[in-house]
Amino acid sequence: MANQFEYKSFTDDNHYIQLCAEVMAIRARAEQPMACIRTYGCQQNVADSEKIKGMLFEMGFGFTDNADEADFILFNTCAVREHAEDRVFGNVGALKNIKRRHPSVIIGLCGCMMEQKHVTDRLYRSFPFVNLVFGTHSLHHFPELFYNAVTYGKRVYETGIDDKTVYEGIPTRRDGQFKGWLPIMYGCNNFCTYCIVPYTRGRERSRRFEDVVREARTMIESGYKEITLLGQNVNSYGKNLEENVTFAQLLSEIDKIDGDYILRFMTSHPKDCSKELIDVIAGSRHISTHLHLPFQSGSNRVLKAMNRSYTREKYLDIINYAKEKIPGVSLTSDIIVGFPGETYEEFCETLSLIREVEFTSLFTFIYSPREGTPAAKMPDPYTHEEKSKWFSELLRVQEEIAAKRCASMVGQTVRVLVEGKTDKDGILTSRTSGNIIVDFPGDEALVGSFVNVKITKARNWILNGELADQ
Ligand code: 5AD
Ligand code: SF4
């Protein structure tokens, strides 16, 4: 089978970067043009923002968190839940004053929300001071769009899904010095009935095997200590590729690269999570002993209505296999409370599942209807108040489980990556392979390196420790 998608090189048409650099050198309010990029939502958005920053950097931009001193303000938006959308509209409204003070500022919006017509219609109607709007499929086009927005003085809108092409070679400016995201695929084919992502990011496209491995090698060689492979459903990596490769094979190929680093990945989908993958983790040198495997609901009826394509039993089967093969495996999950029509009894099946698995931590969400998804049309008889009560019950149960899990680690010596300083003087913060935070006293010079730490105390889901023999 040939690759189903076309692979193109960004460097073939990036002369707009030079043009933007020339025009911004003249237009900038200070010596150097400044950009303020605010990112909402998931890691995929963070990774996209890092590419936009890469292109802006090549145009000569510096970066600031202060929107008032920026020549370009960009919000990279998320459409997964209503709350995130409301925040974006509120924050865009607030930019009007900045535009009044500094009329030359270019205001842009991009990301998943921009792939929803009702959103772009509202923006066009109600926020005329927004100069540039582009969707998730226009990243490679950003320099040209930006140039047009700056020079034509008209609003530039480019949205719409082109999920036939994968662009390689877009410059990236990573936020982290030693922790980095590495997208391995884009889009999603699963159409879970509550989820907007397949509509905003299009069909699933895997990057080529050798391109991913090469980027991982470059990151490791340039000092990255933690690499997280990203995709909406990493377990189906490779399905559109000519070569017959699986995600497990990709992980195991990267794991062969020598160096002092940890390899993470997210997000896994239980329907495609193979035992082969668990075996690769169990036998690896660098892969974290952490599996983020969202189950969303513990009820088979609800799972079916969500179109998740697995059952509670199949989920537990893979979890039990992971527990057996990866000693001390740390499990996390995403959960939706109050999917349309979910009853309290069905919600209790979610509770019983989390008790059975004993997750390290959970990302929990109250169902949020998304226009255009099948679930948004389903009868939803329970009130938000009722769902909020269930939600609080879930948090209480998980708190107990996390506390017990963390307490069981006291006395152990674990290897951690030191991530930075805490607010407290002389206390560093770090993360175990299982993705659990450990704070301990130590010298700032340790930031960015791996050390052994003995766990002395558990504080709910955070651990305290002290440096152990190295
Ligand atoms: N409502 C609530 N939570 C959602 N998620 C995705 N769509 C919705 C929605 N409409 C959650 C899922 C997913 C995580 C990234 O966000 O749990 O795994
Ligand atoms: Fe959304 Fe489901 Fe795809 Fe995850 S797997 S992005 S929840 S459709």
mmCIF file of C-alpha atoms in Angstrom, residues 122-262:
data_model
loop_
_atom_site.group_PDB
_atom_site.id
_atom_site.type_symbol
_atom_site.label_atom_id
_atom_site.label_comp_id
_atom_site.label_asym_id
_atom_site.label_seq_id
_atom_site.Cartn_x
_atom_site.Cartn_y
_atom_site.Cartn_z
ATOM 1 C CA ARG A 122 -19.173 35.209 15.414
ATOM 2 C CA LEU A 123 -15.602 36.500 15.315
ATOM 3 C CA TYR A 124 -16.120 38.103 11.927
ATOM 4 C CA ARG A 125 -19.350 39.721 13.048
ATOM 5 C CA SER A 126 -18.444 40.855 16.537
ATOM 6 C CA PHE A 127 -14.658 41.243 16.697
ATOM 7 C CA PRO A 128 -13.604 43.328 13.678
ATOM 8 C CA PHE A 129 -10.272 44.196 15.317
ATOM 9 C CA VAL A 130 -9.072 40.591 14.918
ATOM 10 C CA ASN A 131 -6.722 40.719 11.911
ATOM 11 C CA LEU A 132 -5.812 37.085 11.371
ATOM 12 C CA VAL A 133 -7.700 33.816 11.793
ATOM 13 C CA PHE A 134 -6.370 30.439 10.727
ATOM 14 C CA GLY A 135 -7.234 26.833 11.464
ATOM 15 C CA THR A 136 -5.243 23.776 12.470
ATOM 16 C CA HIS A 137 -4.455 22.930 8.838
ATOM 17 C CA SER A 138 -2.841 26.219 7.938
ATOM 18 C CA LEU A 139 0.258 26.100 10.155
ATOM 19 C CA HIS A 140 2.625 25.680 7.213
ATOM 20 C CA HIS A 141 0.923 28.674 5.604
ATOM 21 C CA PHE A 142 1.351 30.920 8.606
ATOM 22 C CA PRO A 143 4.175 33.138 7.194
ATOM 23 C CA GLU A 144 2.144 33.982 4.089
ATOM 24 C CA LEU A 145 -1.029 34.616 6.082
ATOM 25 C CA PHE A 146 0.836 36.781 8.553
ATOM 26 C CA TYR A 147 2.447 38.752 5.735
ATOM 27 C CA ASN A 148 -0.948 39.366 4.163
ATOM 28 C CA ALA A 149 -2.455 40.444 7.483
ATOM 29 C CA VAL A 150 0.398 42.913 8.040
ATOM 30 C CA THR A 151 0.610 44.382 4.556
ATOM 31 C CA TYR A 152 -2.924 44.345 3.099
ATOM 32 C CA GLY A 153 -4.644 45.962 6.044
ATOM 33 C CA LYS A 154 -7.623 43.638 5.572
ATOM 34 C CA ARG A 155 -8.773 40.797 7.776
ATOM 35 C CA VAL A 156 -7.244 37.470 6.738
ATOM 36 C CA TYR A 157 -9.260 34.307 7.417
ATOM 37 C CA GLU A 158 -8.080 30.840 6.354
ATOM 38 C CA THR A 159 -9.886 27.836 7.765
ATOM 39 C CA GLY A 160 -11.006 24.442 6.521
ATOM 40 C CA ILE A 161 -9.646 20.941 6.715
ATOM 41 C CA ASP A 162 -6.928 19.719 4.352
ATOM 42 C CA ASP A 163 -6.075 16.380 5.867
ATOM 43 C CA LYS A 164 -4.272 14.977 2.852
ATOM 44 C CA THR A 165 -0.863 16.467 3.540
ATOM 45 C CA VAL A 166 1.768 16.207 6.248
ATOM 46 C CA TYR A 167 4.310 19.052 6.394
ATOM 47 C CA GLU A 168 7.816 18.303 7.572
ATOM 48 C CA GLY A 169 10.526 20.784 8.470
ATOM 49 C CA ILE A 170 8.475 23.584 10.031
ATOM 50 C CA PRO A 171 10.951 25.260 12.405
ATOM 51 C CA THR A 172 10.200 24.594 16.082
ATOM 52 C CA ARG A 173 11.070 26.679 19.113
ATOM 53 C CA ARG A 174 10.408 24.458 22.112
ATOM 54 C CA ASP A 175 9.332 26.044 25.392
ATOM 55 C CA GLY A 176 11.274 23.536 27.511
ATOM 56 C CA GLN A 177 15.069 23.347 27.653
ATOM 57 C CA PHE A 178 15.159 19.640 28.462
ATOM 58 C CA LYS A 179 11.547 18.443 28.150
ATOM 59 C CA GLY A 180 10.038 18.416 24.677
ATOM 60 C CA TRP A 181 6.926 17.384 22.760
ATOM 61 C CA LEU A 182 7.308 15.364 19.594
ATOM 62 C CA PRO A 183 4.146 14.989 17.477
ATOM 63 C CA ILE A 184 4.112 11.656 15.654
ATOM 64 C CA MET A 185 0.695 11.966 14.057
ATOM 65 C CA TYR A 186 -2.135 14.415 13.540
ATOM 66 C CA GLY A 187 -5.932 14.158 13.602
ATOM 67 C CA CYS A 188 -8.205 11.370 14.762
ATOM 68 C CA ASN A 189 -10.423 8.760 13.103
ATOM 69 C CA ASN A 190 -12.351 7.594 16.108
ATOM 70 C CA PHE A 191 -15.369 9.863 16.253
ATOM 71 C CA CYS A 192 -16.148 9.330 19.908
ATOM 72 C CA THR A 193 -19.660 10.771 19.962
ATOM 73 C CA TYR A 194 -18.876 13.556 22.456
ATOM 74 C CA CYS A 195 -15.667 14.743 20.823
ATOM 75 C CA ILE A 196 -15.084 17.658 18.472
ATOM 76 C CA VAL A 197 -11.465 16.772 17.615
ATOM 77 C CA PRO A 198 -12.094 14.706 14.441
ATOM 78 C CA TYR A 199 -13.987 17.726 13.057
ATOM 79 C CA THR A 200 -11.354 20.299 13.998
ATOM 80 C CA ARG A 201 -8.188 18.307 13.283
ATOM 81 C CA GLY A 202 -9.372 16.037 10.488
ATOM 82 C CA ARG A 203 -8.439 12.448 9.711
ATOM 83 C CA GLU A 204 -5.534 10.637 11.252
ATOM 84 C CA ARG A 205 -2.174 11.103 9.497
ATOM 85 C CA SER A 206 1.038 9.513 10.744
ATOM 86 C CA ARG A 207 4.385 11.119 10.196
ATOM 87 C CA ARG A 208 6.919 8.892 8.440
ATOM 88 C CA PHE A 209 8.780 6.491 10.709
ATOM 89 C CA GLU A 210 12.243 7.768 9.774
ATOM 90 C CA ASP A 211 11.212 11.429 10.214
ATOM 91 C CA VAL A 212 10.049 10.767 13.786
ATOM 92 C CA VAL A 213 13.117 8.713 14.702
ATOM 93 C CA ARG A 214 15.424 11.358 13.209
ATOM 94 C CA GLU A 215 13.733 14.138 15.211
ATOM 95 C CA ALA A 216 13.935 12.097 18.412
ATOM 96 C CA ARG A 217 17.657 11.497 17.805
ATOM 97 C CA THR A 218 18.265 15.211 17.192
ATOM 98 C CA MET A 219 16.438 16.070 20.411
ATOM 99 C CA ILE A 220 18.409 13.550 22.448
ATOM 100 C CA GLU A 221 21.696 14.713 20.925
ATOM 101 C CA SER A 222 20.858 18.312 21.731
ATOM 102 C CA GLY A 223 20.299 17.508 25.410
ATOM 103 C CA TYR A 224 16.594 16.728 25.803
ATOM 104 C CA LYS A 225 16.063 14.500 28.846
ATOM 105 C CA GLU A 226 12.376 13.855 28.397
ATOM 106 C CA ILE A 227 10.615 13.371 25.081
ATOM 107 C CA THR A 228 6.857 12.911 24.895
ATOM 108 C CA LEU A 229 5.518 11.426 21.681
ATOM 109 C CA LEU A 230 2.188 13.049 20.873
ATOM 110 C CA GLY A 231 -0.937 12.029 19.023
ATOM 111 C CA GLN A 232 -4.694 11.849 19.675
ATOM 112 C CA ASN A 233 -4.435 8.081 19.504
ATOM 113 C CA VAL A 234 -0.775 7.058 19.387
ATOM 114 C CA ASN A 235 -1.647 3.365 19.381
ATOM 115 C CA SER A 236 -2.907 3.541 15.831
ATOM 116 C CA TYR A 237 0.334 5.123 14.607
ATOM 117 C CA GLY A 238 1.407 3.824 11.212
ATOM 118 C CA LYS A 239 -1.961 2.800 9.855
ATOM 119 C CA ASN A 240 -1.782 5.059 6.801
ATOM 120 C CA LEU A 241 1.886 4.424 6.065
ATOM 121 C CA GLU A 242 3.329 2.408 3.230
ATOM 122 C CA GLU A 243 5.668 0.593 5.608
ATOM 123 C CA ASN A 244 4.024 -1.874 7.888
ATOM 124 C CA VAL A 245 4.924 -0.301 11.236
ATOM 125 C CA THR A 246 3.224 -0.107 14.615
ATOM 126 C CA PHE A 247 3.501 2.309 17.511
ATOM 127 C CA ALA A 248 5.235 -0.400 19.531
ATOM 128 C CA GLN A 249 7.892 -0.656 16.810
ATOM 129 C CA LEU A 250 8.342 3.116 16.745
ATOM 130 C CA LEU A 251 8.831 3.201 20.516
ATOM 131 C CA SER A 252 11.262 0.358 20.438
ATOM 132 C CA GLU A 253 13.287 1.982 17.608
ATOM 133 C CA ILE A 254 13.595 5.258 19.529
ATOM 134 C CA ASP A 255 14.434 3.355 22.705
ATOM 135 C CA LYS A 256 17.521 1.972 20.919
ATOM 136 C CA ILE A 257 19.046 5.466 20.752
ATOM 137 C CA ASP A 258 21.724 5.698 23.451
ATOM 138 C CA GLY A 259 21.570 8.523 25.974
ATOM 139 C CA ASP A 260 20.281 9.634 29.329
ATOM 140 C CA TYR A 261 16.612 10.360 28.657
ATOM 141 C CA ILE A 262 13.067 9.206 29.363
#
